[in-house]
């Protein structure tokens, strides 16, 4: 049996926060605002897995009202989602994801992101796709106000 899940996550870019995407701390003048480390890419992947399992959204399992998740490393959250997935008898078929961010360039960081995600999900790097695109100065992404990440996952039993 296979299941497909998809999700998107948006976080505002602000000064005074670290920019962490795919578990990689990226040097930039702005970072992502959120209760945890606000890693929009890992949040989208985590929620896509939960969606494929019909288990609701990320906030149901990791509420932003819970002090336990204040400043939490999203790789830890993704690892916990992996445990939920595994307990239901599923494994990753593949992950296809996209980061929409105007600046900085993601290309130098994508290999490390893929490695981090594959480790957290106990799969091979060639099962993890991370792509990035700019907003071309259009919308909130283009104006550098925020980041949008999307993910689609295929789970196999």
XYZ file of C-alpha atoms in Angstrom:
157
model
C 0.000 0.000 0.000
C 1.205 3.517 -0.778
C 0.056 6.854 0.594
C 0.735 10.375 -0.631
C 0.833 13.500 1.506
C 1.489 17.139 0.710
C 1.927 20.283 2.731
C 3.120 23.877 2.656
C 4.618 25.981 5.423
C 5.146 29.740 5.575
C 7.296 31.693 8.010
C 8.023 35.392 8.191
C 11.610 36.610 7.686
C 12.721 38.934 10.503
C 15.925 40.392 11.872
C 17.376 38.867 15.019
C 16.549 35.225 14.208
C 18.658 32.454 12.641
C 17.815 31.265 9.138
C 17.535 27.496 9.413
C 16.250 25.443 6.493
C 16.581 21.696 6.091
C 18.433 21.621 9.393
C 21.168 23.905 8.011
C 21.988 27.240 9.640
C 22.472 29.664 6.748
C 24.239 32.996 7.112
C 21.788 35.806 6.345
C 20.659 39.151 7.747
C 17.203 37.732 8.535
C 15.869 34.515 9.968
C 12.527 32.779 10.284
C 10.040 33.744 12.980
C 8.298 30.912 14.797
C 7.794 29.054 18.072
C 10.412 26.417 17.207
C 13.468 27.104 15.034
C 10.862 27.833 12.295
C 12.460 25.523 9.714
C 9.725 25.817 7.083
C 11.180 23.037 4.917
C 11.236 20.439 7.692
C 7.804 21.554 8.862
C 6.356 21.032 5.369
C 7.953 17.579 5.083
C 6.835 16.567 8.594
C 3.276 17.696 7.973
C 3.161 15.972 4.566
C 4.070 12.695 6.270
C 1.381 13.219 8.921
C -1.086 14.048 6.155
C -0.250 10.882 4.234
C -1.048 8.964 7.412
C -4.308 10.932 7.880
C -3.094 12.092 11.300
C -3.827 15.792 11.021
C -1.474 18.725 10.880
C 1.813 19.536 12.598
C 0.148 21.801 15.174
C -1.972 18.887 16.421
C 1.152 16.917 17.349
C 3.578 19.757 18.136
C 1.450 22.716 19.327
C 3.027 26.167 19.393
C 1.375 26.636 22.792
C 3.544 23.883 24.323
C 6.714 25.295 25.948
C 8.413 21.959 25.159
C 8.672 23.070 21.520
C 9.884 26.639 22.198
C 13.052 26.960 20.090
C 12.884 23.240 19.218
C 15.185 21.845 16.560
C 12.936 20.819 13.673
C 15.198 17.846 12.885
C 14.037 16.467 16.249
C 10.418 17.068 15.229
C 11.020 15.314 11.880
C 12.614 12.386 13.743
C 9.548 12.138 15.991
C 7.298 12.153 12.908
C 9.469 9.355 11.493
C 8.791 7.314 14.659
C 5.033 7.849 14.213
C 5.294 6.810 10.537
C 7.343 3.734 11.367
C 4.909 2.716 14.130
C 2.152 2.658 11.479
C 4.271 0.321 9.324
C 5.346 2.836 6.678
C 8.661 3.945 5.247
C 9.640 6.753 2.893
C 9.256 6.064 -0.822
C 10.437 9.547 -1.708
C 10.177 13.210 -0.737
C 9.961 16.039 -3.261
C 10.264 19.500 -1.732
C 10.639 23.126 -2.752
C 11.882 26.206 -0.897
C 10.681 29.579 -2.181
C 13.031 32.303 -0.941
C 14.410 35.418 -2.633
C 17.758 35.516 -0.807
C 20.155 33.955 0.020
C 20.885 31.304 -2.612
C 20.033 27.809 -1.447
C 22.189 25.837 -3.937
C 25.290 25.708 -1.685
C 23.214 24.186 1.138
C 20.958 21.685 -0.630
C 23.293 18.676 -0.376
C 23.547 19.104 3.415
C 19.754 19.557 3.660
C 19.195 16.325 1.742
C 21.678 14.523 3.990
C 20.002 15.834 7.172
C 16.528 14.847 5.962
C 17.634 11.381 4.805
C 19.255 10.706 8.192
C 16.145 11.811 10.105
C 13.909 9.656 7.895
C 16.279 6.645 7.799
C 16.397 6.540 4.018
C 18.851 7.187 1.183
C 19.683 10.681 -0.038
C 18.486 9.760 -3.522
C 14.980 9.451 -2.043
C 15.061 13.121 -0.990
C 14.662 15.992 -3.445
C 15.134 19.591 -2.308
C 14.726 22.350 -4.867
C 14.705 26.114 -4.493
C 13.333 29.037 -6.457
C 13.139 32.791 -6.086
C 10.083 35.000 -6.001
C 11.465 37.178 -8.817
C 10.650 40.220 -6.622
C 6.928 39.302 -6.681
C 4.722 38.748 -3.629
C 5.867 38.238 -0.037
C 8.682 35.908 -1.151
C 9.991 38.381 -3.722
C 9.823 41.247 -1.228
C 11.869 39.120 1.231
C 9.093 39.167 3.818
C 8.895 35.396 4.208
C 9.650 31.889 3.045
C 7.280 29.300 1.620
C 8.226 25.627 1.598
C 6.236 22.826 -0.009
C 6.605 19.060 0.196
C 5.056 15.964 -1.277
C 5.843 12.556 0.193
C 5.192 9.005 -0.939
C 4.973 6.456 1.857
C 5.197 2.697 1.288
C 3.981 -0.097 3.543
